[in-house]
Amino acid sequence: MKQPWQYLETKFNVLTERERGLIFLVVAALVVMLAYTFIDAQWQQLKQHKTHLANIEQQNLLSEQQIGLYNQRLAIDPNEDYRQRLTLINEQAQEIDANLKSQMIDMVPAQYMPTMLANLLANMHGVQLDSFSSIPPTPLLDIKENSDDKADHKLNLYSHGIKLSLTGDYFSILKFVKAIEDMPDKLFWEHLDYKVDSYPKGTMELEMYTLSINKDFIGVAN
């Protein structure tokens, strides 16, 4: 009994050249089709892998960008803006404090006001002191103080005033006022009222004040 391949060989040998050519073309076409099918499947799979890899790379790029943004945000100090504002406020406060101190250098210390005016009146002729009273100190800054907590005590600025009632002729009163204005230590005028009671004598009501960080009441006995 002949083997199958011998049988096929015998059948093939009896074919004409044209029939053999057709068989060869059919076999070749089948081989090409099978090869193309295999290669195409591999190519499609490769394309899918490339697409998937590109997607992963894109996701990695986005993740790296997000990480970069997070790192930038983490590198920014959230308190930097507040620190800059606090520094600016402190600088402004120091400038205000320096200006205030320079303005207060030439001012009369509150506790010396009675003595200074008494000495001035002692050397002034034609002017008589009728009354002398202190005006309660008034805080100039709106600072709430807690008397139960001394650690929270805040520095304030106080207006210390005195009220004088003087009698004298116009030119003597004017000389007294001019003497106060010419003093190296400064006082502020709050109120001045002069009226003639019995010519040439007149009465002057005068209120003056100075500034101090001390809120103690001015004693008229100083």
PDB file of C-alpha atoms in Angstrom:
ATOM      1  CA  MET A   1       0.000   0.000   0.000  1.00  0.00           C
ATOM      2  CA  LYS A   2       1.428   3.309  -1.029  1.00  0.00           C
ATOM      3  CA  GLN A   3       1.962   6.095   1.453  1.00  0.00           C
ATOM      4  CA  PRO A   4      -0.331   9.163   1.123  1.00  0.00           C
ATOM      5  CA  TRP A   5       2.462  11.402  -0.029  1.00  0.00           C
ATOM      6  CA  GLN A   6       3.486   8.824  -2.687  1.00  0.00           C
ATOM      7  CA  TYR A   7      -0.080   8.744  -3.888  1.00  0.00           C
ATOM      8  CA  LEU A   8      -0.168  12.531  -4.136  1.00  0.00           C
ATOM      9  CA  GLU A   9       3.173  12.521  -5.910  1.00  0.00           C
ATOM     10  CA  THR A  10       1.844  10.048  -8.494  1.00  0.00           C
ATOM     11  CA  LYS A  11      -1.253  12.185  -9.035  1.00  0.00           C
ATOM     12  CA  PHE A  12       0.897  15.319  -9.330  1.00  0.00           C
ATOM     13  CA  ASN A  13       3.232  13.721 -11.885  1.00  0.00           C
ATOM     14  CA  VAL A  14       0.388  12.889 -14.259  1.00  0.00           C
ATOM     15  CA  LEU A  15      -0.800  16.504 -14.288  1.00  0.00           C
ATOM     16  CA  THR A  16       0.009  18.776 -17.162  1.00  0.00           C
ATOM     17  CA  GLU A  17       2.326  21.747 -16.785  1.00  0.00           C
ATOM     18  CA  ARG A  18      -0.626  24.122 -16.739  1.00  0.00           C
ATOM     19  CA  GLU A  19      -2.362  22.147 -13.980  1.00  0.00           C
ATOM     20  CA  ARG A  20       0.838  21.989 -11.973  1.00  0.00           C
ATOM     21  CA  GLY A  21       1.218  25.774 -12.318  1.00  0.00           C
ATOM     22  CA  LEU A  22      -2.329  26.361 -11.099  1.00  0.00           C
ATOM     23  CA  ILE A  23      -1.758  24.108  -8.085  1.00  0.00           C
ATOM     24  CA  PHE A  24       1.471  25.924  -7.311  1.00  0.00           C
ATOM     25  CA  LEU A  25      -0.286  29.286  -7.494  1.00  0.00           C
ATOM     26  CA  VAL A  26      -3.074  28.071  -5.217  1.00  0.00           C
ATOM     27  CA  VAL A  27      -0.598  26.680  -2.688  1.00  0.00           C
ATOM     28  CA  ALA A  28       1.481  29.856  -2.868  1.00  0.00           C
ATOM     29  CA  ALA A  29      -1.644  31.978  -2.389  1.00  0.00           C
ATOM     30  CA  LEU A  30      -2.644  29.934   0.640  1.00  0.00           C
ATOM     31  CA  VAL A  31       0.841  30.302   2.120  1.00  0.00           C
ATOM     32  CA  VAL A  32       0.787  34.063   1.524  1.00  0.00           C
ATOM     33  CA  MET A  33      -2.690  34.386   3.017  1.00  0.00           C
ATOM     34  CA  LEU A  34      -1.708  32.407   6.089  1.00  0.00           C
ATOM     35  CA  ALA A  35       1.495  34.406   6.453  1.00  0.00           C
ATOM     36  CA  TYR A  36      -0.374  37.726   6.022  1.00  0.00           C
ATOM     37  CA  THR A  37      -2.994  36.688   8.563  1.00  0.00           C
ATOM     38  CA  PHE A  38      -0.305  35.836  11.087  1.00  0.00           C
ATOM     39  CA  ILE A  39       1.749  38.972  10.392  1.00  0.00           C
ATOM     40  CA  ASP A  40      -1.347  41.217  10.448  1.00  0.00           C
ATOM     41  CA  ALA A  41      -2.416  39.789  13.801  1.00  0.00           C
ATOM     42  CA  GLN A  42       1.061  40.415  15.183  1.00  0.00           C
ATOM     43  CA  TRP A  43       1.086  43.932  13.691  1.00  0.00           C
ATOM     44  CA  GLN A  44      -2.297  44.820  15.191  1.00  0.00           C
ATOM     45  CA  GLN A  45      -1.151  43.521  18.554  1.00  0.00           C
ATOM     46  CA  LEU A  46       2.039  45.585  18.252  1.00  0.00           C
ATOM     47  CA  LYS A  47      -0.012  48.698  17.419  1.00  0.00           C
ATOM     48  CA  GLN A  48      -2.175  48.099  20.475  1.00  0.00           C
ATOM     49  CA  HIS A  49       0.918  47.754  22.636  1.00  0.00           C
ATOM     50  CA  LYS A  50       2.346  50.986  21.204  1.00  0.00           C
ATOM     51  CA  THR A  51      -0.937  52.833  21.800  1.00  0.00           C
ATOM     52  CA  HIS A  52      -1.143  51.528  25.350  1.00  0.00           C
ATOM     53  CA  LEU A  53       2.478  52.488  25.956  1.00  0.00           C
ATOM     54  CA  ALA A  54       1.856  55.992  24.573  1.00  0.00           C
ATOM     55  CA  ASN A  55      -1.131  56.378  26.904  1.00  0.00           C
ATOM     56  CA  ILE A  56       0.969  55.300  29.866  1.00  0.00           C
ATOM     57  CA  GLU A  57       3.726  57.740  28.899  1.00  0.00           C
ATOM     58  CA  GLN A  58       1.150  60.549  28.587  1.00  0.00           C
ATOM     59  CA  GLN A  59      -0.265  59.701  32.007  1.00  0.00           C
ATOM     60  CA  ASN A  60       3.241  59.631  33.459  1.00  0.00           C
ATOM     61  CA  LEU A  61       3.941  63.044  31.927  1.00  0.00           C
ATOM     62  CA  LEU A  62       0.761  64.494  33.428  1.00  0.00           C
ATOM     63  CA  SER A  63       1.595  62.916  36.773  1.00  0.00           C
ATOM     64  CA  GLU A  64       5.095  64.420  36.683  1.00  0.00           C
ATOM     65  CA  GLN A  65       3.629  67.829  35.858  1.00  0.00           C
ATOM     66  CA  GLN A  66       1.171  67.546  38.752  1.00  0.00           C
ATOM     67  CA  ILE A  67       3.970  66.456  41.073  1.00  0.00           C
ATOM     68  CA  GLY A  68       5.990  69.464  39.902  1.00  0.00           C
ATOM     69  CA  LEU A  69       3.090  71.803  40.690  1.00  0.00           C
ATOM     70  CA  TYR A  70       2.611  70.201  44.104  1.00  0.00           C
ATOM     71  CA  ASN A  71       6.316  70.591  44.842  1.00  0.00           C
ATOM     72  CA  GLN A  72       6.158  74.254  43.840  1.00  0.00           C
ATOM     73  CA  ARG A  73       3.187  74.814  46.131  1.00  0.00           C
ATOM     74  CA  LEU A  74       4.901  72.960  48.964  1.00  0.00           C
ATOM     75  CA  ALA A  75       7.987  75.108  48.459  1.00  0.00           C
ATOM     76  CA  ILE A  76       5.915  78.274  48.972  1.00  0.00           C
ATOM     77  CA  ASP A  77       5.716  79.327  52.626  1.00  0.00           C
ATOM     78  CA  PRO A  78       1.997  79.917  53.403  1.00  0.00           C
ATOM     79  CA  ASN A  79       2.982  82.379  56.137  1.00  0.00           C
ATOM     80  CA  GLU A  80       5.294  84.477  53.963  1.00  0.00           C
ATOM     81  CA  ASP A  81       2.566  86.966  53.054  1.00  0.00           C
ATOM     82  CA  TYR A  82       1.597  87.393  56.706  1.00  0.00           C
ATOM     83  CA  ARG A  83       5.242  87.797  57.706  1.00  0.00           C
ATOM     84  CA  GLN A  84       5.736  90.496  55.099  1.00  0.00           C
ATOM     85  CA  ARG A  85       2.627  92.327  56.312  1.00  0.00           C
ATOM     86  CA  LEU A  86       3.758  92.010  59.924  1.00  0.00           C
ATOM     87  CA  THR A  87       7.195  93.347  59.021  1.00  0.00           C
ATOM     88  CA  LEU A  88       5.604  96.298  57.229  1.00  0.00           C
ATOM     89  CA  ILE A  89       3.313  97.005  60.186  1.00  0.00           C
ATOM     90  CA  ASN A  90       6.258  96.843  62.594  1.00  0.00           C
ATOM     91  CA  GLU A  91       8.262  99.212  60.418  1.00  0.00           C
ATOM     92  CA  GLN A  92       5.343 101.631  60.264  1.00  0.00           C
ATOM     93  CA  ALA A  93       4.864 101.381  64.034  1.00  0.00           C
ATOM     94  CA  GLN A  94       8.554 102.095  64.612  1.00  0.00           C
ATOM     95  CA  GLU A  95       8.388 105.069  62.277  1.00  0.00           C
ATOM     96  CA  ILE A  96       5.315 106.425  64.058  1.00  0.00           C
ATOM     97  CA  ASP A  97       6.969 105.856  67.431  1.00  0.00           C
ATOM     98  CA  ALA A  98      10.118 107.675  66.289  1.00  0.00           C
ATOM     99  CA  ASN A  99       8.062 110.588  64.959  1.00  0.00           C
ATOM    100  CA  LEU A 100       6.076 110.728  68.185  1.00  0.00           C
ATOM    101  CA  LYS A 101       9.216 110.749  70.295  1.00  0.00           C
ATOM    102  CA  SER A 102      10.732 113.509  68.182  1.00  0.00           C
ATOM    103  CA  GLN A 103       7.565 115.553  68.634  1.00  0.00           C
ATOM    104  CA  MET A 104       7.561 114.990  72.400  1.00  0.00           C
ATOM    105  CA  ILE A 105      11.211 115.886  72.986  1.00  0.00           C
ATOM    106  CA  ASP A 106      10.439 119.595  73.381  1.00  0.00           C
ATOM    107  CA  MET A 107       7.172 119.109  75.253  1.00  0.00           C
ATOM    108  CA  VAL A 108       6.752 119.926  78.913  1.00  0.00           C
ATOM    109  CA  PRO A 109       6.638 116.802  81.111  1.00  0.00           C
ATOM    110  CA  ALA A 110       3.176 116.678  82.655  1.00  0.00           C
ATOM    111  CA  GLN A 111       4.437 116.544  86.243  1.00  0.00           C
ATOM    112  CA  TYR A 112       6.452 119.755  85.743  1.00  0.00           C
ATOM    113  CA  MET A 113       3.630 121.885  84.353  1.00  0.00           C
ATOM    114  CA  PRO A 114       2.424 123.363  87.687  1.00  0.00           C
ATOM    115  CA  THR A 115       5.951 124.210  88.881  1.00  0.00           C
ATOM    116  CA  MET A 116       6.935 125.699  85.531  1.00  0.00           C
ATOM    117  CA  LEU A 117       3.872 127.950  85.359  1.00  0.00           C
ATOM    118  CA  ALA A 118       4.252 128.952  89.012  1.00  0.00           C
ATOM    119  CA  ASN A 119       7.851 130.025  88.362  1.00  0.00           C
ATOM    120  CA  LEU A 120       6.761 131.909  85.262  1.00  0.00           C
ATOM    121  CA  LEU A 121       4.037 133.769  87.176  1.00  0.00           C
ATOM    122  CA  ALA A 122       6.458 134.604  89.996  1.00  0.00           C
ATOM    123  CA  ASN A 123       8.597 136.562  87.540  1.00  0.00           C
ATOM    124  CA  MET A 124       5.660 138.166  85.763  1.00  0.00           C
ATOM    125  CA  HIS A 125       4.494 141.610  86.974  1.00  0.00           C
ATOM    126  CA  GLY A 126       0.951 142.820  86.498  1.00  0.00           C
ATOM    127  CA  VAL A 127      -0.560 139.325  86.354  1.00  0.00           C
ATOM    128  CA  GLN A 128      -2.333 137.669  89.278  1.00  0.00           C
ATOM    129  CA  LEU A 129      -3.254 133.991  89.487  1.00  0.00           C
ATOM    130  CA  ASP A 130      -6.858 133.594  90.617  1.00  0.00           C
ATOM    131  CA  SER A 131      -7.304 129.831  90.223  1.00  0.00           C
ATOM    132  CA  PHE A 132      -5.339 126.814  89.079  1.00  0.00           C
ATOM    133  CA  SER A 133      -6.890 123.406  88.438  1.00  0.00           C
ATOM    134  CA  SER A 134      -5.904 120.195  86.704  1.00  0.00           C
ATOM    135  CA  ILE A 135      -7.934 118.607  83.925  1.00  0.00           C
ATOM    136  CA  PRO A 136      -8.223 114.800  84.166  1.00  0.00           C
ATOM    137  CA  PRO A 137      -5.897 113.047  81.699  1.00  0.00           C
ATOM    138  CA  THR A 138      -7.554 111.854  78.516  1.00  0.00           C
ATOM    139  CA  PRO A 139      -6.259 108.843  76.518  1.00  0.00           C
ATOM    140  CA  LEU A 140      -5.703 109.680  72.867  1.00  0.00           C
ATOM    141  CA  LEU A 141      -5.539 106.098  71.583  1.00  0.00           C
ATOM    142  CA  ASP A 142      -8.521 103.767  71.635  1.00  0.00           C
ATOM    143  CA  ILE A 143      -6.853 100.919  73.525  1.00  0.00           C
ATOM    144  CA  LYS A 144      -8.866  98.634  75.782  1.00  0.00           C
ATOM    145  CA  GLU A 145      -7.010  97.887  78.972  1.00  0.00           C
ATOM    146  CA  ASN A 146      -7.578  94.924  81.246  1.00  0.00           C
ATOM    147  CA  SER A 147      -6.781  95.875  84.802  1.00  0.00           C
ATOM    148  CA  ASP A 148      -6.785  92.212  85.849  1.00  0.00           C
ATOM    149  CA  ASP A 149      -3.959  91.342  83.476  1.00  0.00           C
ATOM    150  CA  LYS A 150      -0.973  93.621  83.810  1.00  0.00           C
ATOM    151  CA  ALA A 151       0.942  91.669  81.178  1.00  0.00           C
ATOM    152  CA  ASP A 152      -1.562  92.855  78.581  1.00  0.00           C
ATOM    153  CA  HIS A 153      -1.173  96.529  79.559  1.00  0.00           C
ATOM    154  CA  LYS A 154      -0.574  98.524  76.409  1.00  0.00           C
ATOM    155  CA  LEU A 155       1.206 101.825  76.070  1.00  0.00           C
ATOM    156  CA  ASN A 156      -1.069 104.785  75.470  1.00  0.00           C
ATOM    157  CA  LEU A 157      -0.703 108.513  75.007  1.00  0.00           C
ATOM    158  CA  TYR A 158      -2.486 110.872  77.389  1.00  0.00           C
ATOM    159  CA  SER A 159      -3.448 114.509  77.197  1.00  0.00           C
ATOM    160  CA  HIS A 160      -2.686 116.304  80.500  1.00  0.00           C
ATOM    161  CA  GLY A 161      -4.304 119.698  80.860  1.00  0.00           C
ATOM    162  CA  ILE A 162      -4.438 122.573  83.314  1.00  0.00           C
ATOM    163  CA  LYS A 163      -6.872 125.442  83.625  1.00  0.00           C
ATOM    164  CA  LEU A 164      -5.754 128.904  84.752  1.00  0.00           C
ATOM    165  CA  SER A 165      -7.715 131.982  85.682  1.00  0.00           C
ATOM    166  CA  LEU A 166      -5.594 135.151  85.599  1.00  0.00           C
ATOM    167  CA  THR A 167      -6.280 138.828  86.278  1.00  0.00           C
ATOM    168  CA  GLY A 168      -4.256 141.677  84.818  1.00  0.00           C
ATOM    169  CA  ASP A 169      -4.153 144.422  82.262  1.00  0.00           C
ATOM    170  CA  TYR A 170      -4.161 143.560  78.589  1.00  0.00           C
ATOM    171  CA  PHE A 171      -0.452 144.123  77.958  1.00  0.00           C
ATOM    172  CA  SER A 172       0.624 142.153  81.048  1.00  0.00           C
ATOM    173  CA  ILE A 173      -1.617 139.264  80.017  1.00  0.00           C
ATOM    174  CA  LEU A 174      -0.234 139.470  76.484  1.00  0.00           C
ATOM    175  CA  LYS A 175       3.310 139.425  77.861  1.00  0.00           C
ATOM    176  CA  PHE A 176       2.488 136.312  79.880  1.00  0.00           C
ATOM    177  CA  VAL A 177       1.081 134.538  76.838  1.00  0.00           C
ATOM    178  CA  LYS A 178       4.131 135.556  74.790  1.00  0.00           C
ATOM    179  CA  ALA A 179       6.421 134.203  77.522  1.00  0.00           C
ATOM    180  CA  ILE A 180       4.678 130.823  77.353  1.00  0.00           C
ATOM    181  CA  GLU A 181       5.007 130.740  73.562  1.00  0.00           C
ATOM    182  CA  ASP A 182       8.726 131.541  73.780  1.00  0.00           C
ATOM    183  CA  MET A 183       9.486 128.735  76.227  1.00  0.00           C
ATOM    184  CA  PRO A 184      11.768 126.001  74.839  1.00  0.00           C
ATOM    185  CA  ASP A 185       9.381 123.413  76.289  1.00  0.00           C
ATOM    186  CA  LYS A 186       6.125 123.422  74.377  1.00  0.00           C
ATOM    187  CA  LEU A 187       2.521 123.514  75.520  1.00  0.00           C
ATOM    188  CA  PHE A 188      -0.621 123.263  73.407  1.00  0.00           C
ATOM    189  CA  TRP A 189      -3.462 125.770  73.640  1.00  0.00           C
ATOM    190  CA  GLU A 190      -6.898 124.299  74.137  1.00  0.00           C
ATOM    191  CA  HIS A 191      -8.924 127.361  75.151  1.00  0.00           C
ATOM    192  CA  LEU A 192      -8.206 131.072  75.724  1.00  0.00           C
ATOM    193  CA  ASP A 193     -10.812 133.646  76.710  1.00  0.00           C
ATOM    194  CA  TYR A 194     -10.021 137.222  77.743  1.00  0.00           C
ATOM    195  CA  LYS A 195     -12.581 139.752  78.848  1.00  0.00           C
ATOM    196  CA  VAL A 196     -12.311 143.174  80.466  1.00  0.00           C
ATOM    197  CA  ASP A 197     -14.091 143.362  83.817  1.00  0.00           C
ATOM    198  CA  SER A 198     -12.958 146.804  84.991  1.00  0.00           C
ATOM    199  CA  TYR A 199     -10.647 148.686  82.664  1.00  0.00           C
ATOM    200  CA  PRO A 200      -7.703 148.345  82.467  1.00  0.00           C
ATOM    201  CA  LYS A 201      -8.020 145.066  84.374  1.00  0.00           C
ATOM    202  CA  GLY A 202      -9.300 141.976  82.626  1.00  0.00           C
ATOM    203  CA  THR A 203      -9.726 138.256  83.287  1.00  0.00           C
ATOM    204  CA  MET A 204      -8.263 135.469  81.156  1.00  0.00           C
ATOM    205  CA  GLU A 205      -9.406 131.852  81.218  1.00  0.00           C
ATOM    206  CA  LEU A 206      -6.668 129.658  79.779  1.00  0.00           C
ATOM    207  CA  GLU A 207      -6.530 125.909  79.162  1.00  0.00           C
ATOM    208  CA  MET A 208      -3.271 124.292  78.099  1.00  0.00           C
ATOM    209  CA  TYR A 209      -2.157 120.716  77.773  1.00  0.00           C
ATOM    210  CA  THR A 210       0.847 118.552  77.124  1.00  0.00           C
ATOM    211  CA  LEU A 211       1.222 114.903  76.105  1.00  0.00           C
ATOM    212  CA  SER A 212       2.635 112.050  78.133  1.00  0.00           C
ATOM    213  CA  ILE A 213       2.627 108.259  78.278  1.00  0.00           C
ATOM    214  CA  ASN A 214       1.990 108.614  82.021  1.00  0.00           C
ATOM    215  CA  LYS A 215      -1.694 108.740  82.908  1.00  0.00           C
ATOM    216  CA  ASP A 216      -1.196 109.918  86.509  1.00  0.00           C
ATOM    217  CA  PHE A 217      -3.237 112.969  87.434  1.00  0.00           C
ATOM    218  CA  ILE A 218      -1.367 116.284  87.667  1.00  0.00           C
ATOM    219  CA  GLY A 219      -1.394 117.582  91.233  1.00  0.00           C
ATOM    220  CA  VAL A 220      -1.785 121.349  91.622  1.00  0.00           C
ATOM    221  CA  ALA A 221       0.422 121.238  94.689  1.00  0.00           C
ATOM    222  CA  ASN A 222       3.547 120.364  92.631  1.00  0.00           C
TER     223      ASN A 222
END
